[in-house]
Coordinates of N, CA and C in Angstrom, one line a residue:
M367 N 19.3 1.3 -6.4 CA 19.4 2.5 -7.1 C 20.8 2.8 -7.5
S368 N 21.1 3.1 -8.7 CA 22.5 3.4 -9.1 C 22.9 4.8 -8.6
N369 N 24.2 5.0 -8.7 CA 24.7 6.3 -8.3 C 24.1 7.4 -9.0
A370 N 23.8 7.2 -10.3 CA 23.3 8.2 -11.2 C 21.9 8.6 -10.7
T371 N 21.2 7.7 -10.1 CA 19.8 8.0 -9.7 C 19.7 8.2 -8.1
A372 N 20.8 8.1 -7.5 CA 20.8 8.2 -6.0 C 20.3 9.5 -5.5
D373 N 20.6 10.6 -6.2 CA 20.2 11.9 -5.9 C 18.8 12.3 -6.5
L374 N 18.3 11.5 -7.4 CA 17.0 11.8 -8.0 C 15.9 11.8 -7.0
V375 N 15.1 12.9 -7.0 CA 14.0 13.1 -6.1 C 12.8 13.1 -6.9
E376 N 11.9 12.2 -6.6 CA 10.6 12.0 -7.3 C 9.5 12.1 -6.2
F377 N 8.3 12.6 -6.8 CA 7.1 12.6 -5.9 C 6.0 12.4 -6.9
A378 N 5.0 11.6 -6.4 CA 3.8 11.3 -7.1 C 2.7 11.0 -6.2
H379 N 1.4 11.4 -6.5 CA 0.3 11.1 -5.7 C -0.8 10.5 -6.7
R380 N -1.3 9.4 -6.3 CA -2.4 8.8 -7.1 C -3.6 8.4 -6.3
E381 N -4.7 8.3 -6.9 CA -5.9 7.9 -6.1 C -6.8 7.0 -7.0
W382 N -7.3 6.0 -6.3 CA -8.3 5.0 -7.1 C -9.4 4.7 -6.2
P383 N -10.6 4.4 -6.8 CA -11.7 3.9 -6.0 C -11.3 2.6 -5.3
A384 N -11.8 2.4 -4.1 CA -11.4 1.2 -3.3 C -12.3 0.0 -3.7
H385 N -12.0 -0.5 -4.9 CA -12.7 -1.6 -5.5 C -11.7 -2.6 -6.0
P386 N -12.1 -3.9 -5.9 CA -11.2 -5.0 -6.3 C -10.6 -4.8 -7.7
L387 N -11.4 -4.3 -8.6 CA -10.9 -4.2 -10.0 C -9.8 -3.1 -10.1
Q388 N -9.6 -2.3 -9.1 CA -8.6 -1.3 -9.1 C -7.2 -1.8 -8.6
L389 N -7.2 -3.1 -8.1 CA -6.0 -3.6 -7.6 C -4.9 -3.8 -8.7
A390 N -5.4 -4.2 -9.8 CA -4.4 -4.4 -10.9 C -3.8 -3.1 -11.4
P391 N -4.6 -2.1 -11.6 CA -4.0 -0.8 -12.0 C -3.1 -0.1 -10.9
I392 N -3.4 -0.5 -9.7 CA -2.5 0.0 -8.6 C -1.2 -0.7 -8.7
H393 N -1.2 -2.0 -8.9 CA 0.0 -2.9 -9.0 C 0.8 -2.3 -10.2
T394 N 0.2 -2.0 -11.4 CA 0.9 -1.6 -12.6 C 1.5 -0.2 -12.3
E395 N 0.8 0.7 -11.7 CA 1.3 2.1 -11.4 C 2.5 2.0 -10.4
T396 N 2.4 1.1 -9.5 CA 3.6 1.0 -8.5 C 4.8 0.5 -9.3
Q397 N 4.6 -0.5 -10.2 CA 5.8 -0.9 -11.0 C 6.3 0.3 -11.9
R398 N 5.4 1.1 -12.5 CA 5.8 2.2 -13.3 C 6.5 3.3 -12.6
L399 N 6.1 3.5 -11.3 CA 6.8 4.6 -10.5 C 8.2 4.1 -10.1
L400 N 8.4 2.8 -9.9 CA 9.6 2.3 -9.4 C 10.6 2.0 -10.5
A401 N 10.2 1.8 -11.7 CA 11.0 1.4 -12.8 C 12.2 2.4 -13.1
P402 N 12.0 3.7 -13.1 CA 13.2 4.6 -13.4 C 14.3 4.5 -12.3
L403 N 14.0 4.0 -11.1 CA 15.0 4.0 -10.1 C 16.0 3.0 -10.2
N404 N 15.9 2.0 -11.1 CA 16.8 0.9 -11.3 C 17.2 0.2 -10.0
L405 N 16.1 -0.2 -9.3 CA 16.3 -1.0 -8.1 C 16.6 -2.4 -8.5
S406 N 17.2 -3.2 -7.5 CA 17.3 -4.6 -7.8 C 15.9 -5.2 -8.0
D407 N 15.9 -6.3 -8.6 CA 14.6 -7.1 -8.9 C 14.0 -7.4 -7.5
D408 N 14.8 -7.9 -6.5 CA 14.2 -8.2 -5.2 C 13.6 -7.1 -4.5
T409 N 14.3 -5.9 -4.5 CA 13.8 -4.7 -3.9 C 12.5 -4.2 -4.6
E410 N 12.5 -4.2 -5.8 CA 11.3 -3.7 -6.6 C 10.1 -4.7 -6.3
Q411 N 10.4 -6.0 -6.4 CA 9.3 -6.9 -6.1 C 8.8 -6.8 -4.7
A412 N 9.7 -6.6 -3.7 CA 9.2 -6.4 -2.3 C 8.3 -5.2 -2.2
F413 N 8.7 -4.0 -2.8 CA 7.8 -2.9 -2.8 C 6.5 -3.2 -3.4
V414 N 6.5 -3.8 -4.6 CA 5.2 -4.0 -5.3 C 4.4 -5.0 -4.5
R415 N 4.9 -5.9 -4.0 CA 4.1 -6.9 -3.2 C 3.5 -6.3 -1.9
A416 N 4.4 -5.5 -1.2 CA 3.9 -4.8 0.0 C 2.8 -3.8 -0.3
V417 N 2.9 -3.0 -1.4 CA 1.8 -2.1 -1.9 C 0.6 -2.9 -2.2
D418 N 0.7 -4.1 -2.8 CA -0.4 -4.9 -3.2 C -1.1 -5.3 -2.0
E419 N -0.4 -5.7 -0.9 CA -1.0 -6.1 0.4 C -1.8 -5.0 1.0
A420 N -1.1 -3.8 1.1 CA -1.7 -2.7 1.7 C -3.0 -2.2 1.0
A421 N -3.0 -2.2 -0.4 CA -4.1 -1.9 -1.2 C -5.2 -2.8 -1.0
S422 N -4.9 -4.1 -0.9 CA -5.9 -5.2 -0.7 C -6.6 -5.0 0.6
N423 N -5.8 -4.6 1.6 CA -6.4 -4.4 3.0 C -7.4 -3.3 2.9
V424 N -7.1 -2.2 2.1 CA -8.0 -1.1 2.0 C -9.3 -1.6 1.4
V425 N -9.1 -2.3 0.2 CA -10.4 -2.7 -0.5 C -11.2 -3.7 0.3
E426 N -10.5 -4.6 1.0 CA -11.3 -5.7 1.7 C -11.8 -5.2 3.1
H427 N -11.2 -4.2 3.8 CA -11.5 -4.0 5.2 C -11.9 -2.5 5.5
A428 N -11.3 -1.5 4.9 CA -11.5 -0.1 5.4 C -12.9 0.4 5.2
Y429 N -13.6 0.0 4.1 CA -14.9 0.5 3.8 C -16.0 -0.5 4.0
A430 N -15.7 -1.7 4.5 CA -16.7 -2.7 4.6 C -17.9 -2.2 5.4
P431 N -19.1 -2.7 5.0 CA -20.4 -2.2 5.6 C -20.5 -2.3 7.1
G432 N -20.0 -3.4 7.7 CA -20.2 -3.6 9.1 C -19.1 -4.4 9.7
P433 N -19.0 -4.4 11.1 CA -17.9 -5.0 11.8 C -17.7 -6.4 11.6
T434 N -18.7 -7.2 11.2 CA -18.6 -8.6 11.0 C -18.7 -9.0 9.5
D435 N -18.9 -8.0 8.6 CA -19.1 -8.3 7.2 C -17.7 -7.9 6.5
D436 N -16.9 -9.0 6.1 CA -15.7 -8.7 5.4 C -15.9 -8.8 3.9
A437 N -17.1 -9.1 3.5 CA -17.3 -9.2 2.0 C -17.2 -7.9 1.3
V438 N -16.5 -7.9 0.2 CA -16.4 -6.7 -0.6 C -17.6 -6.6 -1.6
T439 N -18.3 -5.5 -1.5 CA -19.4 -5.4 -2.4 C -19.0 -4.6 -3.7
D440 N -19.9 -4.7 -4.6 CA -19.7 -3.9 -5.8 C -20.0 -2.4 -5.7
H441 N -20.6 -2.0 -4.6 CA -20.8 -0.6 -4.3 C -19.7 0.0 -3.7
V442 N -19.2 1.1 -4.3 CA -18.1 1.9 -3.7 C -18.5 3.3 -3.7
A443 N -18.6 3.9 -2.5 CA -19.0 5.3 -2.4 C -17.9 6.2 -3.0
S444 N -18.2 7.3 -3.4 CA -17.3 8.2 -4.1 C -16.1 8.6 -3.3
D445 N -16.2 8.5 -2.0 CA -15.1 9.0 -1.1 C -14.4 7.7 -0.5
D446 N -14.8 6.5 -1.0 CA -14.0 5.3 -0.6 C -12.9 5.1 -1.6
V447 N -11.7 5.5 -1.2 CA -10.5 5.5 -2.1 C -9.4 4.9 -1.5
V448 N -8.4 4.5 -2.3 CA -7.1 4.1 -2.0 C -6.2 5.2 -2.5
E449 N -5.4 5.8 -1.6 CA -4.4 6.9 -2.1 C -3.0 6.3 -1.9
L450 N -2.2 6.6 -3.0 CA -0.8 6.1 -3.0 C 0.0 7.3 -3.1
T451 N 1.0 7.6 -2.3 CA 1.9 8.7 -2.4 C 3.3 8.1 -2.4
F452 N 4.0 8.5 -3.4 CA 5.4 7.9 -3.6 C 6.4 9.0 -3.6
W453 N 7.5 8.9 -2.9 CA 8.6 9.8 -3.0 C 9.9 9.2 -2.7
T454 N 10.9 9.9 -3.1 CA 12.3 9.4 -2.9 C 13.0 10.4 -1.9
E455 N 13.8 9.8 -1.1 CA 14.7 10.6 -0.2 C 16.1 10.1 -0.4
D456 N 17.1 10.6 0.2 CA 18.5 10.2 0.0 C 18.6 8.7 0.3
R457 N 18.8 8.0 -0.8 CA 19.0 6.5 -0.7 C 17.8 5.8 -0.1
S458 N 16.6 6.3 -0.2 CA 15.4 5.7 0.3 C 14.3 5.9 -0.7
V459 N 13.3 5.0 -0.7 CA 12.1 5.1 -1.5 C 11.0 4.9 -0.4
C460 N 10.0 5.8 -0.4 CA 8.9 5.7 0.5 C 7.6 5.7 -0.4
I461 N 6.7 4.8 0.2 CA 5.3 4.8 -0.5 C 4.4 4.7 0.7
E462 N 3.4 5.6 0.7 CA 2.4 5.7 1.7 C 1.1 5.3 1.0
I463 N 0.3 4.4 1.7 CA -1.0 3.9 1.3 C -2.0 4.4 2.3
V464 N -3.0 5.1 1.8 CA -3.9 5.8 2.8 C -5.3 5.5 2.4
D465 N -6.2 5.2 3.4 CA -7.6 5.1 3.2 C -8.3 6.1 4.2
H466 N -9.6 6.3 4.0 CA -10.3 7.2 4.9 C -11.5 6.4 5.5
G467 N -11.3 5.1 5.7 CA -12.3 4.3 6.2 C -12.1 4.2 7.8
R468 N -12.5 3.0 8.3 CA -12.4 2.8 9.8 C -11.4 1.6 10.0
W469 N -10.7 1.8 11.1 CA -9.7 0.7 11.4 C -10.4 -0.4 12.0
R470 N -9.9 -1.6 11.6 CA -10.4 -2.9 12.2 C -9.2 -3.6 12.5
P471 N -9.0 -3.9 13.8 CA -7.8 -4.7 14.3 C -7.7 -6.1 13.6
P472 N -6.6 -6.5 13.3 CA -6.5 -7.9 12.7 C -7.1 -8.9 13.7
D473 N -7.7 -9.9 13.0 CA -8.2 -11.0 13.8 C -7.1 -11.7 14.7
A474 N -7.6 -12.1 15.9 CA -6.6 -12.8 16.8 C -6.2 -14.1 16.1
T475 N -7.1 -14.7 15.4 CA -6.8 -16.0 14.7 C -6.7 -15.7 13.2
P476 N -5.5 -15.6 12.7 CA -5.4 -15.3 11.3 C -6.1 -16.2 10.3
S477 N -6.6 -15.6 9.3 CA -7.4 -16.5 8.3 C -6.4 -17.2 7.4
S478 N -6.9 -18.0 6.6 CA -6.0 -18.8 5.7 C -5.2 -18.0 4.7
S479 N -5.7 -16.8 4.5 CA -5.0 -15.9 3.5 C -3.8 -15.1 4.1
C480 N -3.4 -15.4 5.4 CA -2.3 -14.8 6.1 C -2.6 -13.3 6.2
S481 N -2.0 -12.6 7.2 CA -2.1 -11.3 7.4 C -1.4 -10.4 6.5
G482 N -2.0 -9.4 5.8 CA -1.3 -8.5 4.9 C -0.2 -7.7 5.7
F483 N -0.5 -7.4 6.9 CA 0.5 -6.7 7.7 C 1.7 -7.5 7.9
A484 N 1.5 -8.8 8.3 CA 2.7 -9.6 8.5 C 3.5 -9.8 7.3
I485 N 2.9 -9.9 6.1 CA 3.6 -10.0 4.8 C 4.4 -8.7 4.6
M486 N 3.7 -7.5 4.7 CA 4.5 -6.3 4.6 C 5.7 -6.2 5.4
I487 N 5.6 -6.6 6.7 CA 6.7 -6.5 7.7 C 7.8 -7.5 7.2
Q488 N 7.5 -8.6 6.6 CA 8.5 -9.5 6.2 C 9.3 -8.9 5.0
L489 N 8.6 -8.2 4.1 CA 9.1 -7.7 2.9 C 9.9 -6.4 3.0
M490 N 9.5 -5.5 3.9 CA 10.1 -4.2 4.0 C 10.8 -4.0 5.2
P491 N 12.0 -3.2 5.1 CA 12.7 -2.9 6.4 C 12.0 -2.0 7.3
T492 N 11.1 -1.1 6.7 CA 10.3 -0.2 7.6 C 8.9 -0.2 7.1
V493 N 8.0 -0.5 8.1 CA 6.6 -0.5 7.9 C 6.0 0.2 9.1
L494 N 5.4 1.4 8.9 CA 4.7 2.2 9.9 C 3.2 2.2 9.6
I495 N 2.5 1.9 10.6 CA 1.0 1.9 10.5 C 0.4 2.9 11.5
H496 N -0.4 3.8 11.0 CA -1.0 4.8 11.9 C -2.6 4.8 11.5
Y497 N -3.4 4.7 12.5 CA -4.8 4.8 12.3 C -5.4 5.7 13.4
D498 N -6.5 6.4 12.9 CA -7.3 7.2 13.8 C -8.7 7.4 13.1
S499 N -9.4 8.3 13.6 CA -10.8 8.5 13.1 C -10.8 9.0 11.6
R500 N -9.7 9.4 11.1 CA -9.6 9.8 9.7 C -9.2 8.7 8.7
G501 N -8.9 7.6 9.3 CA -8.5 6.4 8.4 C -7.2 5.8 8.8
T502 N -6.6 5.1 7.9 CA -5.4 4.3 8.1 C -4.3 4.8 7.1
R503 N -3.1 4.9 7.6 CA -1.9 5.2 6.8 C -0.9 4.2 7.0
V504 N -0.4 3.6 5.9 CA 0.7 2.6 6.0 C 1.8 3.2 5.2
L505 N 3.0 3.4 5.9 CA 4.2 3.9 5.2 C 5.2 2.7 5.0
L506 N 5.6 2.5 3.8 CA 6.6 1.5 3.5 C 7.8 2.3 3.1
R507 N 9.0 2.0 3.7 CA 10.2 2.7 3.4 C 11.3 1.6 3.2
G508 N 12.0 1.8 2.1 CA 13.1 0.9 1.9 C 14.4 1.7 1.6
T509 N 15.5 1.2 2.1 CA 16.8 1.8 1.7 C 17.3 1.1 0.5
V510 N 17.8 2.0 -0.4 CA 18.3 1.4 -1.7 C 19.7 1.9 -2.0

């Protein structure tokens, strides 16, 4: 973030159905929200990839029909959503990804697709995950 935008405070909240076809629009909107901040390419790519992973986790796991069924169905209930809240703080960018599904602990034996949480942790300096009966919140915070 350049000095000219260091004091810029932005806030945005978006919501999409938790469906695989919505992952591309989430990706595009994340890029659009970050673009005015003039982040380094590496920082912007890290945010976008981490949001992609968090949103994919929502689509694949939060609203799945049963504890052993990880298949994503074409049916998405109206309240099965991915929420993205974006804001800036002094020299920081924060993006929170929220679902209202149920928490499923990561498998003890990771799948071939690697753990989305592990990828987020590699990409971002701060990753906070909170889950309870209301759903899961993933906070990504990067210093810029």
